Every structure is written in C-alpha cells, then in structure tokens.
Coordinates of C-alpha atoms in Angstrom, one line a residue:
M1 CA 140.7 68.6 182.4
R2 CA 139.0 71.4 184.0
K3 CA 137.5 73.5 181.2
R4 CA 134.0 74.5 180.6
I5 CA 131.7 72.6 178.3
W6 CA 131.1 75.0 175.5
L7 CA 130.3 73.2 172.2
T8 CA 126.7 72.3 171.7
T9 CA 125.5 68.8 171.3
A10 CA 124.4 69.5 167.8
F11 CA 127.8 70.8 166.7
I12 CA 129.5 67.8 168.2
A13 CA 127.1 65.5 166.5
I14 CA 127.9 67.1 163.2
I15 CA 131.6 66.6 163.8
F16 CA 131.8 63.2 165.4
G17 CA 128.4 61.8 164.6
A18 CA 127.4 61.7 168.3
C19 CA 127.8 63.7 171.4
V20 CA 131.4 63.1 172.4
M21 CA 133.1 64.4 175.5
T22 CA 136.6 64.0 176.8
C23 CA 137.5 63.3 180.4
C24 CA 140.6 64.7 181.9
N25 CA 143.0 67.3 180.7
S26 CA 141.2 69.5 178.2
D27 CA 143.2 72.7 177.8
D28 CA 141.8 74.3 174.7
D29 CA 139.1 76.8 173.6
R30 CA 139.1 76.0 169.9
S31 CA 136.0 75.9 167.7
V32 CA 137.5 74.0 164.8
V33 CA 137.7 70.2 165.0
S34 CA 139.3 68.1 162.3
P35 CA 139.3 64.4 163.1
T36 CA 141.8 62.2 161.3
D37 CA 143.4 58.7 161.6
D38 CA 146.7 59.8 159.9
S39 CA 149.6 58.8 162.2
S40 CA 152.4 59.7 159.8
Q41 CA 153.6 62.7 161.8
F42 CA 153.8 60.7 165.1
V43 CA 156.7 58.8 166.6
T44 CA 156.8 56.1 169.3
L45 CA 158.1 58.0 172.3
T46 CA 160.7 55.5 173.3
E47 CA 162.4 55.8 169.9
A48 CA 163.0 59.4 170.6
I49 CA 163.8 58.9 174.3
P50 CA 165.0 55.3 174.8
D51 CA 165.4 55.5 178.5
A52 CA 161.9 57.0 179.2
I53 CA 160.0 54.8 181.6
L54 CA 156.4 53.9 180.5
E55 CA 153.6 53.3 182.9
I56 CA 150.6 53.8 180.6
R57 CA 147.8 54.0 183.1
Y58 CA 145.0 53.8 180.6
Y59 CA 146.3 50.5 179.3
S60 CA 146.1 49.2 182.8
T61 CA 143.3 48.9 185.3
Y62 CA 144.8 51.4 187.7
N63 CA 143.0 54.5 186.5
F64 CA 139.9 56.4 187.5
V65 CA 137.7 54.1 185.4
G66 CA 139.2 50.9 186.7
Q67 CA 139.7 49.1 183.4
R68 CA 141.7 49.3 180.3
I69 CA 140.5 52.2 178.2
D70 CA 139.3 51.7 174.6
G71 CA 141.9 52.7 172.0
Y72 CA 144.9 51.6 174.1
E73 CA 145.9 48.5 172.3
E74 CA 149.6 48.4 173.5
P75 CA 151.3 49.8 176.5
T76 CA 153.3 52.4 174.5
A77 CA 153.3 56.2 174.2
L78 CA 153.0 58.2 171.0
L79 CA 153.6 61.9 170.3
T80 CA 154.0 64.2 167.4
K81 CA 157.5 64.4 166.1
Q82 CA 157.8 68.0 167.3
A83 CA 156.6 67.2 170.8
A84 CA 158.9 64.2 171.1
A85 CA 161.9 66.3 170.0
A86 CA 161.1 68.9 172.7
L87 CA 160.6 66.2 175.3
K88 CA 164.0 64.7 174.4
E89 CA 165.5 68.1 175.5
V90 CA 163.6 67.8 178.7
S91 CA 164.9 64.3 179.3
D92 CA 168.5 65.5 178.7
D93 CA 167.9 68.3 181.2
V94 CA 166.5 66.2 184.0
K95 CA 169.1 63.4 183.4
A96 CA 171.8 65.9 184.3
Q97 CA 170.0 66.4 187.6
G98 CA 169.7 62.7 188.3
Y99 CA 166.2 62.0 187.0
R100 CA 164.5 60.2 184.2
L101 CA 161.1 60.8 182.6
K102 CA 158.2 58.5 183.5
I103 CA 155.2 58.6 181.1
Y104 CA 151.7 58.1 182.3
D105 CA 149.9 59.2 179.1
A106 CA 150.8 60.9 175.8
Y107 CA 148.6 60.9 172.7
R108 CA 145.1 59.8 173.5
P109 CA 142.7 58.6 170.7
Q110 CA 139.1 59.6 170.4
K111 CA 138.0 56.1 171.2
A112 CA 139.4 56.6 174.7
V113 CA 137.4 59.9 174.9
N114 CA 134.2 58.0 174.2
H115 CA 135.0 55.4 176.8
F116 CA 135.4 58.2 179.4
V117 CA 132.0 59.5 178.4
R118 CA 130.3 56.2 179.0
W119 CA 132.0 55.8 182.4
A120 CA 131.0 59.3 183.4
Q121 CA 127.4 58.8 182.5
D122 CA 127.1 55.6 184.6
L123 CA 126.7 57.1 188.1
T124 CA 126.6 53.6 189.7
D125 CA 130.2 52.8 188.7
T126 CA 132.2 54.2 191.5
K127 CA 134.7 51.4 192.2
M128 CA 137.7 53.7 191.9
K129 CA 136.2 56.6 193.8
Q130 CA 138.4 56.1 196.9
Y131 CA 141.6 56.2 194.9
F132 CA 140.9 59.2 192.6
Y133 CA 137.9 61.3 193.7
P134 CA 137.0 60.5 197.4
D135 CA 135.9 64.0 198.1
L136 CA 133.5 64.2 195.1
D137 CA 130.2 62.7 194.2
K138 CA 130.5 61.3 190.7
S139 CA 127.5 63.3 189.6
V140 CA 129.4 66.6 189.9
L141 CA 132.3 65.7 187.6
F142 CA 130.6 67.3 184.6
P143 CA 129.1 70.4 186.2
Q144 CA 132.3 71.2 188.1
G145 CA 134.4 70.9 185.0
Y146 CA 136.5 67.8 185.8
I147 CA 135.2 66.4 182.5
A148 CA 135.3 68.5 179.4
E149 CA 134.3 68.0 175.8
R150 CA 137.7 67.0 174.5
S151 CA 141.3 66.7 175.4
G152 CA 144.5 68.3 174.3
H153 CA 146.0 64.8 174.4
T154 CA 144.0 63.9 171.3
R155 CA 146.0 66.5 169.3
G156 CA 149.1 64.6 170.0
S157 CA 151.4 67.1 171.6
T158 CA 150.4 66.7 175.3
V159 CA 152.1 64.5 177.9
D160 CA 151.4 63.4 181.5
L161 CA 154.4 62.6 183.5
P162 CA 156.3 62.6 186.8
L163 CA 160.0 62.1 187.4
F164 CA 162.0 59.0 188.3
D165 CA 164.9 59.3 190.7
M166 CA 167.9 57.4 189.4
A167 CA 169.6 57.4 192.9
T168 CA 166.7 55.7 194.7
E169 CA 165.5 53.8 191.6
K170 CA 162.0 54.9 192.5
E171 CA 159.4 57.3 191.1
L172 CA 160.1 60.7 192.7
D173 CA 157.5 61.6 195.4
M174 CA 155.4 64.3 193.7
G175 CA 152.9 64.5 196.6
G176 CA 149.9 63.2 194.8
T177 CA 148.3 60.6 192.5
F178 CA 148.0 61.1 188.8
D179 CA 144.4 61.9 187.8
W180 CA 143.5 62.9 191.4
F181 CA 140.3 65.0 191.0
G182 CA 140.8 67.8 193.5
P183 CA 142.7 70.9 194.3
E184 CA 145.6 68.9 195.7
S185 CA 146.6 68.3 192.0
H186 CA 146.9 72.0 191.2
P187 CA 150.4 73.3 190.7
D188 CA 149.7 76.1 193.2
F189 CA 148.7 73.7 196.0
C190 CA 150.8 74.6 199.0
G191 CA 153.0 77.0 197.0
N192 CA 153.5 79.5 194.2
P193 CA 154.5 77.8 190.9
E194 CA 155.5 81.1 189.4
T195 CA 158.2 81.7 192.0
G196 CA 158.7 78.2 193.2
E197 CA 158.0 79.3 196.8
Y198 CA 156.5 76.7 199.1
T199 CA 153.9 78.3 201.4
G200 CA 152.3 75.2 203.0
D201 CA 148.9 76.7 202.3
N202 CA 146.5 73.7 202.1
S203 CA 143.3 75.7 202.7
K204 CA 141.8 74.6 199.4
S205 CA 141.9 70.9 200.4
P206 CA 138.3 69.8 201.0
S207 CA 139.2 66.9 203.3
E208 CA 139.2 67.0 207.1
P209 CA 141.9 66.9 208.3
K210 CA 143.1 68.8 205.3
R211 CA 145.6 67.0 203.0
S212 CA 148.9 68.7 202.4
I213 CA 152.2 68.2 200.6
T214 CA 155.7 68.8 202.0
A215 CA 158.2 71.4 200.8
E216 CA 160.2 68.6 199.3
Q217 CA 157.2 67.2 197.3
F218 CA 156.4 70.7 196.1
E219 CA 159.9 71.2 194.9
H220 CA 159.8 67.9 193.0
R221 CA 156.8 69.3 191.1
M222 CA 158.7 72.5 190.5
I223 CA 161.8 70.6 189.1
L224 CA 159.5 68.9 186.5
R225 CA 157.7 72.2 185.8
R226 CA 160.9 74.2 185.3
A227 CA 162.3 71.6 182.9
M228 CA 159.1 71.4 180.9
L229 CA 158.7 75.1 180.6
S230 CA 162.4 75.6 179.7
H231 CA 162.0 73.4 176.6
G232 CA 158.8 74.7 175.0
F233 CA 156.0 73.2 177.0
K234 CA 153.1 75.0 178.7
P235 CA 151.3 73.9 181.9
I236 CA 147.7 74.1 183.0
D237 CA 146.6 75.3 186.4
T238 CA 144.8 72.2 187.5
E239 CA 147.3 69.3 187.1
W240 CA 151.0 69.3 188.0
W241 CA 151.7 66.4 185.6
H242 CA 150.1 67.8 182.4
F243 CA 152.1 69.7 179.8
T244 CA 151.4 70.7 176.1
L245 CA 153.9 71.8 173.5
K246 CA 153.5 75.5 173.3
D247 CA 153.9 75.5 169.5
E248 CA 152.0 72.3 168.9
P249 CA 151.9 71.5 165.2
Y250 CA 148.2 70.4 165.0
P251 CA 146.2 72.7 167.2
D252 CA 142.9 72.1 165.5
T253 CA 143.3 68.4 164.6
Y254 CA 142.0 65.6 166.7
F255 CA 143.4 62.2 165.9
T256 CA 141.6 58.8 166.0
F257 CA 144.1 56.1 165.4
P258 CA 144.8 53.7 168.4
V259 CA 147.7 53.7 170.7
K260 CA 150.1 50.9 169.5
Q261 CA 153.5 50.6 168.0
L262 CA 153.6 52.6 164.7
S263 CA 154.4 50.8 161.5
K264 CA 157.7 51.8 160.0

C-alpha cells in the first residue's frame, strides 16, 4: 500500500473516466492499465484449497473504513488460476507444519478501490482510527503513501493472509492487526526478514511507550513468509500479510467484476 502516487489525474481520467485511487497494498510501478470484467481465468479459492479459512474483512465492517466495501457481494475469495495453484502448494507446506491458511483478502475489484477513495477524502470519518491508524492523522494517509493509486489485488494474483494454528484452533498470533497503518506492520519490524533473525528493535514504532512484538510473533511472520516465498510469491516491505505471485499472469490488467461465487 505504500507506493508513491505517480499517474496524473488526466491519465487516470482517460483510463477509468474519473480520478481513481486505490487504498492499501499497491505494489506496482506499471504505466499500462487495461480494465476488464472478464472473470473466466479466476477460481473461487476454496475450490482450490477446500480447507482455507475465510475471514473476508472487506465484506464485514471490521476494516479501516468501518463498513462493507463496495464490490464485495459475497464473503468469498477469488484468485487467478495460477495464483490459486501456487497457494495450494503453500497450503500443503504449512499443513505439514500444523497450520492452515486464513484469508483476509484476495482479488479486489475496482469498485472497492473507488470506495477507499471516497473514504480517504472524507477527513471527518475517523470511526476506525483507534483500531487501524491511531498514530496518524487521516489527512497524512495520501502524502505519506499509505494510499496509492491502485492495488496489486485488482490484478487478481495477490493475497492477504495469516496462519491458523490447528493445535490451538485459533489464528496464529502474528503480532499485529491486518491493515494496521504503521511500521509495526513491516516485515522488518523487530527483526531481519532476510535472515529470520529476531532483533527486538522497535525503534521505528511511533507510540510511547513503543509497541513491540515478541520473538515468537516475529517467527510466526517468518513461517508464513518462508512458505509463500518458497512457492512463487513475493512480499512487499510494508505489510507482513501481503504477497503477490511473482509470475502473475495479468501484470497490466485491472479487473472490475465483483467478489462473489463464480458461475460454472
């Protein structure tokens, strides 16, 4: 989500007919945008991974906006066929370690992007501030890069997820809230994600007293990260939960169909 805003309003207007920006999880620097409502190359994620646990946050009201997001018509998750196949390999990997995948978000339609824009522009709407961005004034979300022009999720091969512990039958403690706007969400918070070493360095936390995560919580993030990278996904440096298929099939295509069960 933390990428600079680099397309001009005029260019976006030509492409989408209006100035469209995407909140959260933009991880691309592409100049070609091809919108389409063709869902033929997508699958419902639970068909590929039947035991995946879904908690689709943008279908619920527990998200940084505080209401169901436009375009999420059913509490399901969709991905391109290629991304779903790779994620099935991840699922098999973590199941052998005693975990299951829990999905917060996968494909995200452009209609959801537009909803994020409207929310971001209304500086009076801060009802979810204490839960997702307590250290930030809402007015800085654009200039500080927490909101970008568009999201890799809309290309269909990006997923947001934690792990679920089969032994405790609870979500694994990852040391942070999904969509938390702050350095505590960075993979390198309190450790080195390249080596997997926990350092305890929480100096980037803006709160007083400073927030931190434990060595166990950091390791939980690393278990997820290692599994995702081992099966063809790439991370970003601002969100421990966000991964995109490295060889995504539609790198320049932004999809517009809603999130709901696909017709067979």
